[in-house]
GROMACS .gro file of C-alpha atoms in nm:
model
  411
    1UNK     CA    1   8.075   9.568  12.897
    2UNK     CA    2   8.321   9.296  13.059
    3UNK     CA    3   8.410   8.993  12.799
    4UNK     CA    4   8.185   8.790  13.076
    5UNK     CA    5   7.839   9.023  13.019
    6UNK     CA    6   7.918   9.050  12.622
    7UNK     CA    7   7.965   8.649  12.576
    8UNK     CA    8   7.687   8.596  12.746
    9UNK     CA    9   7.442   8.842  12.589
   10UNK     CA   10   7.590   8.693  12.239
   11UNK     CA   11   7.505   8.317  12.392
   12UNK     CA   12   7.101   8.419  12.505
   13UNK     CA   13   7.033   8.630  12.112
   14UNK     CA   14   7.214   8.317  11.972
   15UNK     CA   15   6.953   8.112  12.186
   16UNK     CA   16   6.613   8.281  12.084
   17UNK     CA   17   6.682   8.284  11.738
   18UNK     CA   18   6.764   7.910  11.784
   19UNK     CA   19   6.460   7.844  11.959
   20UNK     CA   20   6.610   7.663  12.252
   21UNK     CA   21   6.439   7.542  12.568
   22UNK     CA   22   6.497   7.828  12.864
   23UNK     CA   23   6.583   7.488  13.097
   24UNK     CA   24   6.843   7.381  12.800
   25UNK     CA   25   6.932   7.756  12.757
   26UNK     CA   26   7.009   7.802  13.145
   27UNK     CA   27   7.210   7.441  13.150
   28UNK     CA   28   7.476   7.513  12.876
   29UNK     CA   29   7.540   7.835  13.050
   30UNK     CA   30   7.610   7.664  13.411
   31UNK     CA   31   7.994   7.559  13.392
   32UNK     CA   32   8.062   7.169  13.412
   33UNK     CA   33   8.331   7.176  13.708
   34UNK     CA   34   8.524   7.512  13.905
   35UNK     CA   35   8.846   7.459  14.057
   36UNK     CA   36   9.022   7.662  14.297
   37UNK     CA   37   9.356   7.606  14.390
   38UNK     CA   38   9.632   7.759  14.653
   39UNK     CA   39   9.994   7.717  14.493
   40UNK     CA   40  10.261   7.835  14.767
   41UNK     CA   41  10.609   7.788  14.651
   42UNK     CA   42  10.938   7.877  14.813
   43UNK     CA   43  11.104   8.148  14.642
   44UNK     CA   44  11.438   8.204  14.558
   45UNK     CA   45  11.545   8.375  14.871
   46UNK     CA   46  11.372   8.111  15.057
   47UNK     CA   47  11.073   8.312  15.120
   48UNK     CA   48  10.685   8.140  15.144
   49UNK     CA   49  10.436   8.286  14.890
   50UNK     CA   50  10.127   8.168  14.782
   51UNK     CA   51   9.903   8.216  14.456
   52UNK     CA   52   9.531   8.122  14.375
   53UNK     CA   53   9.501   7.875  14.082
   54UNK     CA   54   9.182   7.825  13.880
   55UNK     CA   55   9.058   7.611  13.625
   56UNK     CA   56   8.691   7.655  13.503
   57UNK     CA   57   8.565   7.317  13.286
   58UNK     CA   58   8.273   7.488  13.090
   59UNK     CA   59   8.166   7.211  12.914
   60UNK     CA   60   8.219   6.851  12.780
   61UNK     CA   61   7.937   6.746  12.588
   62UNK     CA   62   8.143   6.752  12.258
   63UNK     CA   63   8.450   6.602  12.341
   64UNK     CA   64   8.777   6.685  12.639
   65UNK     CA   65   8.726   7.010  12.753
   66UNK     CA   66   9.029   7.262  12.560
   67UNK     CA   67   9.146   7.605  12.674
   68UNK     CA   68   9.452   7.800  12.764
   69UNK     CA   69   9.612   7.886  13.114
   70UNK     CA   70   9.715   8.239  13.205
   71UNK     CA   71   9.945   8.369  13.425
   72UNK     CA   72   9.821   8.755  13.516
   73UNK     CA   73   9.757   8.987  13.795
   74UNK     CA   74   9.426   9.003  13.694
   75UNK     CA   75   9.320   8.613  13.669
   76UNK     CA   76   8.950   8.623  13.839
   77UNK     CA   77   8.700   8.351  13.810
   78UNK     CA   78   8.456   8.576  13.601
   79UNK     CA   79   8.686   8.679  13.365
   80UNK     CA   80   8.821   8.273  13.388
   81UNK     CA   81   8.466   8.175  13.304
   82UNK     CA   82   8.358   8.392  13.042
   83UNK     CA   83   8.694   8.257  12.847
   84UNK     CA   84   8.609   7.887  12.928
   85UNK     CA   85   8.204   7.935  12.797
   86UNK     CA   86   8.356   8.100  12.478
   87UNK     CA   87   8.615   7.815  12.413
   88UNK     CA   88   8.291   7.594  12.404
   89UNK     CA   89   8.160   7.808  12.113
   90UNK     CA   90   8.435   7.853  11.910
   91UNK     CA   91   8.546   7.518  11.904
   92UNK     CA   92   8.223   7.448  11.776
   93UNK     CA   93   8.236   7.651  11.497
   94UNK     CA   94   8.524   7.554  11.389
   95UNK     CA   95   8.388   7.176  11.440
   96UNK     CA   96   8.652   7.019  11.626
   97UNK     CA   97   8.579   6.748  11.878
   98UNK     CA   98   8.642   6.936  12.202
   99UNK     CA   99   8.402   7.144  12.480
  100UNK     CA  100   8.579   7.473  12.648
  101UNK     CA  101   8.770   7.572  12.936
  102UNK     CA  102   9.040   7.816  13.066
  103UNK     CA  103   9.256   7.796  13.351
  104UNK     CA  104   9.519   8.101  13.529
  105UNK     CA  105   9.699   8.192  13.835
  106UNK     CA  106   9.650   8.494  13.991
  107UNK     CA  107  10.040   8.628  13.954
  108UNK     CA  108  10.291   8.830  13.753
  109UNK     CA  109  10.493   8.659  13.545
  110UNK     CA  110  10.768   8.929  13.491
  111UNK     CA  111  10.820   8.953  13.868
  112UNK     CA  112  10.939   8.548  13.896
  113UNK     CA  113  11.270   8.375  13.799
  114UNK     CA  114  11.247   8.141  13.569
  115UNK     CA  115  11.318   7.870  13.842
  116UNK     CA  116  11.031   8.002  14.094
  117UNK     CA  117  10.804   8.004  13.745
  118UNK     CA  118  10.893   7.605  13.749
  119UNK     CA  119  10.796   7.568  14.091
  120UNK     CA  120  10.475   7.756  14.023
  121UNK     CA  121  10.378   7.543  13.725
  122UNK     CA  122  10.502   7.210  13.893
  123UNK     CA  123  10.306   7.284  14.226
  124UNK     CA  124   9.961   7.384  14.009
  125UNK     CA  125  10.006   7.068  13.794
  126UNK     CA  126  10.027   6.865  14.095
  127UNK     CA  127   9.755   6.991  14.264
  128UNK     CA  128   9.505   6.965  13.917
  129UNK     CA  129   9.639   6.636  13.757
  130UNK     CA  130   9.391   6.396  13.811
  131UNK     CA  131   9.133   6.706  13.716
  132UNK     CA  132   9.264   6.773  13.354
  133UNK     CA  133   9.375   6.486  13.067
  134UNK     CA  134   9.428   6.370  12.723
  135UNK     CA  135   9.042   6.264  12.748
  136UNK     CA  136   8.921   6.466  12.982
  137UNK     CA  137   9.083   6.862  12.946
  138UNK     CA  138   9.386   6.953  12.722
  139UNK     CA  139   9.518   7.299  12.891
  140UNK     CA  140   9.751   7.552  12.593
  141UNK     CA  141   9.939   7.851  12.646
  142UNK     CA  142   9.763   8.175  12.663
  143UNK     CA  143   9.856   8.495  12.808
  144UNK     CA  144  10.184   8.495  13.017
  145UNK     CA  145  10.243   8.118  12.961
  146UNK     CA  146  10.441   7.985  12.666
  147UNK     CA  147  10.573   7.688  12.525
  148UNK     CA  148  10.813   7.609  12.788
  149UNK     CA  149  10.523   7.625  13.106
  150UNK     CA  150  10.371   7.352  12.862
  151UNK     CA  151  10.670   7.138  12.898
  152UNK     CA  152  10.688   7.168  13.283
  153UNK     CA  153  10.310   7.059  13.264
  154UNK     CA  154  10.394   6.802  13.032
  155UNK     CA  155  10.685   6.666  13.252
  156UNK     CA  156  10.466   6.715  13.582
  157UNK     CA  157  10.147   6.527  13.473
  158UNK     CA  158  10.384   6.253  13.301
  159UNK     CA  159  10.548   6.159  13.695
  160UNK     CA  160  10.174   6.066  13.796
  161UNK     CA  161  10.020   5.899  13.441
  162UNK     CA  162  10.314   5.812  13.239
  163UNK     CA  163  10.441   5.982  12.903
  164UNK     CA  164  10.150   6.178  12.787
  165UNK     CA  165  10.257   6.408  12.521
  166UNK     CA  166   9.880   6.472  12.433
  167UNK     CA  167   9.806   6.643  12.794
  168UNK     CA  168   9.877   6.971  12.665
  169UNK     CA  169   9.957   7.134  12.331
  170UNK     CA  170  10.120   7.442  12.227
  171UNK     CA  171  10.480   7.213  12.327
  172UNK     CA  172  10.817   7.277  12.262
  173UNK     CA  173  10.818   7.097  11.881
  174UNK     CA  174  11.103   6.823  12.078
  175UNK     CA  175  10.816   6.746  12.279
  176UNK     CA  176  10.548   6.620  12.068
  177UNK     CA  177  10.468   7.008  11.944
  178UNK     CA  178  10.279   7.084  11.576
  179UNK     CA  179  10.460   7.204  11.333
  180UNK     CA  180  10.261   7.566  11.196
  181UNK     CA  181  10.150   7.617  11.571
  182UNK     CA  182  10.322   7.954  11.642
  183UNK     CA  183  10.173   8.067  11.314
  184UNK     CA  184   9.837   7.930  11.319
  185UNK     CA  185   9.637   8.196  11.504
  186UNK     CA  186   9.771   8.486  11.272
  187UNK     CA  187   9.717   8.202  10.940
  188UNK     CA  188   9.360   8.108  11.048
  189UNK     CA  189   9.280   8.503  11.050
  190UNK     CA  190   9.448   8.505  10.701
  191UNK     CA  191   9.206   8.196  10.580
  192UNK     CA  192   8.891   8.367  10.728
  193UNK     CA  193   8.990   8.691  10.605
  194UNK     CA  194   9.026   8.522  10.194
  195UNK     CA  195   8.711   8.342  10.280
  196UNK     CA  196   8.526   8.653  10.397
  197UNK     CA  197   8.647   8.878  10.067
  198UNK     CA  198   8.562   8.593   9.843
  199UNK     CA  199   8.234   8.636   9.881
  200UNK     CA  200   8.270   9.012   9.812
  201UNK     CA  201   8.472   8.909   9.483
  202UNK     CA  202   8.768   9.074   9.631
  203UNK     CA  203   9.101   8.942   9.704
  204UNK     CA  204   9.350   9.035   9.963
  205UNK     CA  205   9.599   9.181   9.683
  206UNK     CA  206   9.575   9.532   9.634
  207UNK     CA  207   9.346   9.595   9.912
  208UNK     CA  208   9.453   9.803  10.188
  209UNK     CA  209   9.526   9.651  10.548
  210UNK     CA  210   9.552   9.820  10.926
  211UNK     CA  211   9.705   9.601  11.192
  212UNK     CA  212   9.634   9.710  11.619
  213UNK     CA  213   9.894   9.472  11.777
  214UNK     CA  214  10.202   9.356  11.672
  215UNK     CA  215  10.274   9.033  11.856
  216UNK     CA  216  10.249   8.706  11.782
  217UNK     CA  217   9.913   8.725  11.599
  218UNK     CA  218   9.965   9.036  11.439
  219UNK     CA  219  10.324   9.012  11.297
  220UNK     CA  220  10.170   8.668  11.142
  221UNK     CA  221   9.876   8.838  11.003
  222UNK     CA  222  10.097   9.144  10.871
  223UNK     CA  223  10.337   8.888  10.729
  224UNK     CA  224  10.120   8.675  10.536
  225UNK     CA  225   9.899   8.964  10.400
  226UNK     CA  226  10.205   9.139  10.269
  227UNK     CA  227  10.335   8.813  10.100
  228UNK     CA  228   9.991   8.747   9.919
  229UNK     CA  229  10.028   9.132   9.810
  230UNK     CA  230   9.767   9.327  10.021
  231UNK     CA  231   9.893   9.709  10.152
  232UNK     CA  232   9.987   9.707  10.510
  233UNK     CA  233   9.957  10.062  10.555
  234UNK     CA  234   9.970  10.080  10.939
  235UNK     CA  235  10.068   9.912  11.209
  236UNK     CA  236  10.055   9.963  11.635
  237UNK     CA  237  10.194   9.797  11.948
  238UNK     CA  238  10.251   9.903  12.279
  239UNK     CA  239  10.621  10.071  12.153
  240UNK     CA  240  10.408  10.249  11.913
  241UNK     CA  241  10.256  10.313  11.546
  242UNK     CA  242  10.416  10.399  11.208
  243UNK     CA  243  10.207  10.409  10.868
  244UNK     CA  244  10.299  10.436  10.517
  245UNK     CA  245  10.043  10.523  10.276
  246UNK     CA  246  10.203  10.300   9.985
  247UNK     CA  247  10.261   9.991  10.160
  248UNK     CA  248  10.473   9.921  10.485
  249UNK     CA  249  10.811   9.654  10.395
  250UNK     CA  250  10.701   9.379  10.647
  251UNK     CA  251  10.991   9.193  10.631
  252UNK     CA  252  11.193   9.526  10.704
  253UNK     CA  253  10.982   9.614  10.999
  254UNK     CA  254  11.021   9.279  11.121
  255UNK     CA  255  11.399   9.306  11.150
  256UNK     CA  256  11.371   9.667  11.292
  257UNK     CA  257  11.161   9.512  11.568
  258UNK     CA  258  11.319   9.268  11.648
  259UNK     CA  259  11.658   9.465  11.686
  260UNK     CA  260  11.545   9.765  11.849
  261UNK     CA  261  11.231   9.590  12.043
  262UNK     CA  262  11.042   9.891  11.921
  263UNK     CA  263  10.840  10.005  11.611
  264UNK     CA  264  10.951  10.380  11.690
  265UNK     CA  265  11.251  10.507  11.443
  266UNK     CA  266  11.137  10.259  11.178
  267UNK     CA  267  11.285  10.415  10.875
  268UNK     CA  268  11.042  10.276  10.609
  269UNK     CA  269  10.707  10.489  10.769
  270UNK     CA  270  10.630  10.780  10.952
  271UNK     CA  271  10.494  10.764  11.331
  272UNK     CA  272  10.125  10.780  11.366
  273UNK     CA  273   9.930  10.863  11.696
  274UNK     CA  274   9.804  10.534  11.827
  275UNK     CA  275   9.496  10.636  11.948
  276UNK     CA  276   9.417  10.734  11.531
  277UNK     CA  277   9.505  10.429  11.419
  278UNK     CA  278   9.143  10.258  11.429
  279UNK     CA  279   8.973  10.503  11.261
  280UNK     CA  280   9.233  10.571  10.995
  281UNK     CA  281   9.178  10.535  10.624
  282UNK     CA  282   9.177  10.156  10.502
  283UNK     CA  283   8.989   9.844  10.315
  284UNK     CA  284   9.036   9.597  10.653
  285UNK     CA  285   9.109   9.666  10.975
  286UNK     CA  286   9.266   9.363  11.202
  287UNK     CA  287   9.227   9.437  11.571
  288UNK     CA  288   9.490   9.176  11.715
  289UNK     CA  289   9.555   9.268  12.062
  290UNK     CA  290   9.340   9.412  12.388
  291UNK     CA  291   8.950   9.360  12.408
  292UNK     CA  292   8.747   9.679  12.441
  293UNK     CA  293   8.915   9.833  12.152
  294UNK     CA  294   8.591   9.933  11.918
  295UNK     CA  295   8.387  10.145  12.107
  296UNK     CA  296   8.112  10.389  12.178
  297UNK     CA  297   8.347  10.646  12.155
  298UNK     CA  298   8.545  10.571  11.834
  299UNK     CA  299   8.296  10.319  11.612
  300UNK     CA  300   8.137  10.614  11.475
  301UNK     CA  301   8.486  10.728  11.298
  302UNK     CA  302   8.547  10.399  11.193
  303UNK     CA  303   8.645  10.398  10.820
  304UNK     CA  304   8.703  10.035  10.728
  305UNK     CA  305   8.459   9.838  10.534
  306UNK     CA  306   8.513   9.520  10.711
  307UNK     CA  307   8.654   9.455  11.066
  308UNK     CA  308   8.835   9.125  11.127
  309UNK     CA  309   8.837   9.044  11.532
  310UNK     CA  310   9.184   8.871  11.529
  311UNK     CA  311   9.182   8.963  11.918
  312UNK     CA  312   8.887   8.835  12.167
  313UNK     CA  313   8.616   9.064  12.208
  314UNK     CA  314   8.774   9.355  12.028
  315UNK     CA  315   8.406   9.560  11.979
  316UNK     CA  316   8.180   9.595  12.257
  317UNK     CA  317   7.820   9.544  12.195
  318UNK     CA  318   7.763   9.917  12.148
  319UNK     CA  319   8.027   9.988  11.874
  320UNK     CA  320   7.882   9.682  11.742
  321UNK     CA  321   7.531   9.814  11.655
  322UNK     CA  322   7.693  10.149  11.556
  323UNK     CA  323   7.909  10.009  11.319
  324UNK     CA  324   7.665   9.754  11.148
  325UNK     CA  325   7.396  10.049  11.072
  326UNK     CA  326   7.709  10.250  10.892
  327UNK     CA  327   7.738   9.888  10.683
  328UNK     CA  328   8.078   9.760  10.816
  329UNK     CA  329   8.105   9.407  10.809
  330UNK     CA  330   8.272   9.224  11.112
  331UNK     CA  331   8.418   8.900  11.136
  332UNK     CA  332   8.365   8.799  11.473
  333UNK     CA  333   8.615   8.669  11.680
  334UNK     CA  334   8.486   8.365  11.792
  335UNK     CA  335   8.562   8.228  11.442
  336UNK     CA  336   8.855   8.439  11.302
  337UNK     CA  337   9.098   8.351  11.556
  338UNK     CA  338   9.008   7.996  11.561
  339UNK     CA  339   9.292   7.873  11.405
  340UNK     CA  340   9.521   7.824  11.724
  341UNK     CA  341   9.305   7.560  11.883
  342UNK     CA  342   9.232   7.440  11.550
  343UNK     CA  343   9.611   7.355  11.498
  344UNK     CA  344   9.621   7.269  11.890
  345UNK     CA  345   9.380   7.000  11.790
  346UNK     CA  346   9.606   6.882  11.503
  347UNK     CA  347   9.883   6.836  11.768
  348UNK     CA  348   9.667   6.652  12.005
  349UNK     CA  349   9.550   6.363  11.679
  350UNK     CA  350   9.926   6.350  11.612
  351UNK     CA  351  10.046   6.297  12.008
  352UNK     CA  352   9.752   6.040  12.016
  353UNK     CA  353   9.806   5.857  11.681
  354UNK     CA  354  10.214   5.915  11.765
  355UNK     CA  355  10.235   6.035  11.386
  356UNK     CA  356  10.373   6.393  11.310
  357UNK     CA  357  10.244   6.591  11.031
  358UNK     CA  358  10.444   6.824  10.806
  359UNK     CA  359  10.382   7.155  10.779
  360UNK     CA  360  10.240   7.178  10.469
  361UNK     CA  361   9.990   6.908  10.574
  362UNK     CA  362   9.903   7.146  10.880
  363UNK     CA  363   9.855   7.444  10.678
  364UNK     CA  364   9.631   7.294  10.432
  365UNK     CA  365   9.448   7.111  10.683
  366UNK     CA  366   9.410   7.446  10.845
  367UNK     CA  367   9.306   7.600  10.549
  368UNK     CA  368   9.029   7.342  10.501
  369UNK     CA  369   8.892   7.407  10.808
  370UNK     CA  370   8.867   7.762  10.807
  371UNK     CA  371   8.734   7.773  10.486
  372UNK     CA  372   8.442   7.540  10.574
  373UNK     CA  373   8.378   7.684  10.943
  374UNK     CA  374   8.279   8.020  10.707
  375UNK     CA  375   8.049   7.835  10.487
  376UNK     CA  376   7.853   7.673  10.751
  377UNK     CA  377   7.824   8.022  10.945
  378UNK     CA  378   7.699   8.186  10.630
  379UNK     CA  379   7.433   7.936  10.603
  380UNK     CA  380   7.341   8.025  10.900
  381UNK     CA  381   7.304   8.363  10.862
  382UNK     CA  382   7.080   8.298  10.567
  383UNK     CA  383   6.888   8.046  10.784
  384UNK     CA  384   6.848   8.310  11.067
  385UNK     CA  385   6.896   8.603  10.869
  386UNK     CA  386   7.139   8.749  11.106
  387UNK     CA  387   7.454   8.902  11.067
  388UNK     CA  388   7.795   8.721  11.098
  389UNK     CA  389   7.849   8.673  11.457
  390UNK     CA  390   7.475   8.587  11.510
  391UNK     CA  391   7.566   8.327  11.265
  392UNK     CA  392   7.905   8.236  11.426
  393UNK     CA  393   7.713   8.196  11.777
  394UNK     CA  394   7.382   8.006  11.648
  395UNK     CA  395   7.656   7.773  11.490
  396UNK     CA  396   7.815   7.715  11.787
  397UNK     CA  397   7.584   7.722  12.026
  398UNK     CA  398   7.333   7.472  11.795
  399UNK     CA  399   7.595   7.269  11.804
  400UNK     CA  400   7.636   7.216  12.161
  401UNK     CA  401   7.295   7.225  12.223
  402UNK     CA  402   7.233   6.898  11.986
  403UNK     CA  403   7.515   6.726  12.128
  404UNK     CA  404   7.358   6.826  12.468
  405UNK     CA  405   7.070   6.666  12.381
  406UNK     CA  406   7.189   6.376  12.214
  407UNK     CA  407   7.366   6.255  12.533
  408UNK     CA  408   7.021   6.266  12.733
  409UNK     CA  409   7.078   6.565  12.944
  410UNK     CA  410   6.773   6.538  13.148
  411UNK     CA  411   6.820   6.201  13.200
   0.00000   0.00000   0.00000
């Protein structure tokens, strides 16, 4: 099941148990605007080519519309939309003033200069700018964009609006960027992770930790587990996996990595077969890196006693239902990886109010959030008597819904 089919099967159980109106339902599902874009550029050998741009605005009943922009072969409108309606959700949970959306161009990154990238960014900005603003949709990184396509944005939209550092966020920190952004995703996961064993009287000392992913994310998450004493026992990427029963040296692997560009030959753990990795031995396991991951075929094997989606849509609905009946309790995505747009929204309050936080004030802030984001889903779990991403989604989509209603939809 495609992120598209599972979002919105999550959105309609979220909706009976809520009780909403099928007319209300059917109207929070409908996106708020689609754009479609052609961006032809000259390339470096003076060639023509030309590239599809899209940005889907989901919703805005809650505030400007938030979401990343990708640059990937793959960039379709379904797969577009699915990521804009869940952006709506989860930045609901975590109860921060904005609706959803998600933008991408249809292209491969790796195969452009760094000059034809520009051009690319420059040429999509140009043709979206009056479409997207500080009030109206703040666009982020996301996959294949980074801090640097946010300053070309930045730049771009300033030549037609003036100096608007709040446009975008996930900026260069000379720019206007948040201190504790690169980290937040992977620190969020961290919060919701104490939150979630908390409640289980556990702690993340001495319990033992698997890792799927070793990018930004999951090098965080690895990172900050292994400094509050938890057992990172194994740990995958594309390169590769290596385990170590008594506790992998994070900060060693780190440096390995990021001399060699590989986990393979890491000389503090043996290599372990990716594809075992999931359904090895361990207290949490923190899927941080391709959708799809948990399913029909391997849930059943699945050995952790709780499941913390750092990545979006990690466990299709299937492995879902398999895994609850054996008792493993999921964090769902839509909350645990909050903390990036969370920290995105701290950036946009300090572009607007031209007042930078330190990072210490980020992280607690952070913190604070997270913390309270689980609270209110557990209460809804108890209200519903669902599970935690029934809770996660009635949350969210409650949320929206009132706001929806508040505004005089019908009207």
């Amino acid at each position: 099941m495609n992120a598209l089919a599972g979002t919105s099967r999550n959105f309609r159980l979220a909706s009976r148990l809520l009780g909403l109106d099928s007319k209300l339902e059917k109207s929070l599902l409908i996106p708020f605007r689609e754009i479609k874009v052609e961006c032809t550029i000259p390339k470096d050998d003076g060639t023509l080519v030309s590239y599809v741009g899209f940005r889907i605005q989901h919703d805005n009943a809650r505030g400007p519309m938030k979401g990343g922009i990708r640059y990937h072969p793959e960039v379709d409108p379904d797969e577009v939309n699915a990521l804009a309606q869940l952006m709506t959700w989860k930045t609901a949970v975590a109860d921060i003033p904005y609706g959803g959306a998600k933008g991408g161009i249809g292209c491969s990154p790796r195969d452009l200069s760094k000059s034809e990238l520009e051009r690319l960014t420059r040429v999509f900005t140009q043709k979206i700018h009056d479409l997207i603003g500080i009030h109206t949709d703040v666009p982020a990184p996301d996959m294949g964009t980074n801090a640097q396509t946010m300053a070309w944005i930045l730049d771009e939209y300033s030549k037609f609006h003036g100096h608007s550092p709040a446009v975008v966020t996930g900026k260069p920190i000379d720019l206007g960027g948040s201190l504790g952004r690169e980290a937040a995703t992977g620190r969020g996961v961290v919060y919701a992770t104490e939150a979630l064993l908390a409640e289980y009287w556990k702690a993340v000392k001495g319990l033992t930790f698997i890792i799927q992913g070793f990018g930004n994310v999951g090098s965080w998450v690895a990172r900050l587990i292994h400094e509050r004493g938890g057992k990172v026992i194994a740990v995958s990427d594309v390169t590769g996996a290596v385990k170590n029963q008594n506790g992998i040296d994070i900060p060693q692997l780190l440096k390995h990595k990021e001399a060699t560009g590989s986990l393979t030959g890491f000389s503090g753990g043996d290599s372990l077969d990716p594809s075992e990795l999931l359904v090895h031995e361990c207290d949490v396991l923190v899927p941080c890196a391709l959708g799809g991951v948990l399913n029909r075929e391997n849930a059943a094997h699945v050995k952790a006693k709780f499941i913390i989606e750092a990545a979006n849509h990690p466990t299709d609905p299937e492995a879902d239902e398999i895994l609850s009946k054996k008792g493993v309790i999921i964090l769902p995505d839509i909350y645990a990886n909050a903390g990036g747009v969370t920290v995105s929204y701290f950036e946009w309050v300090q572009n607007i109010q031209g007042f930078m936080w330190d990072e210490d004030k980020v992280n607690k802030e952070l913190k604070r959030y997270m913390t309270q984001a689980f609270h209110n889903i557990k209460t809804m779990c108890q209200t519903h008597h669902c599970n935690l991403r029934m809770g996660a989604f009635t949350l969210g989509v409650n949320r929206v819904a009132r706001a929806t209603l508040l505004r005089g939809w019908e009207a």
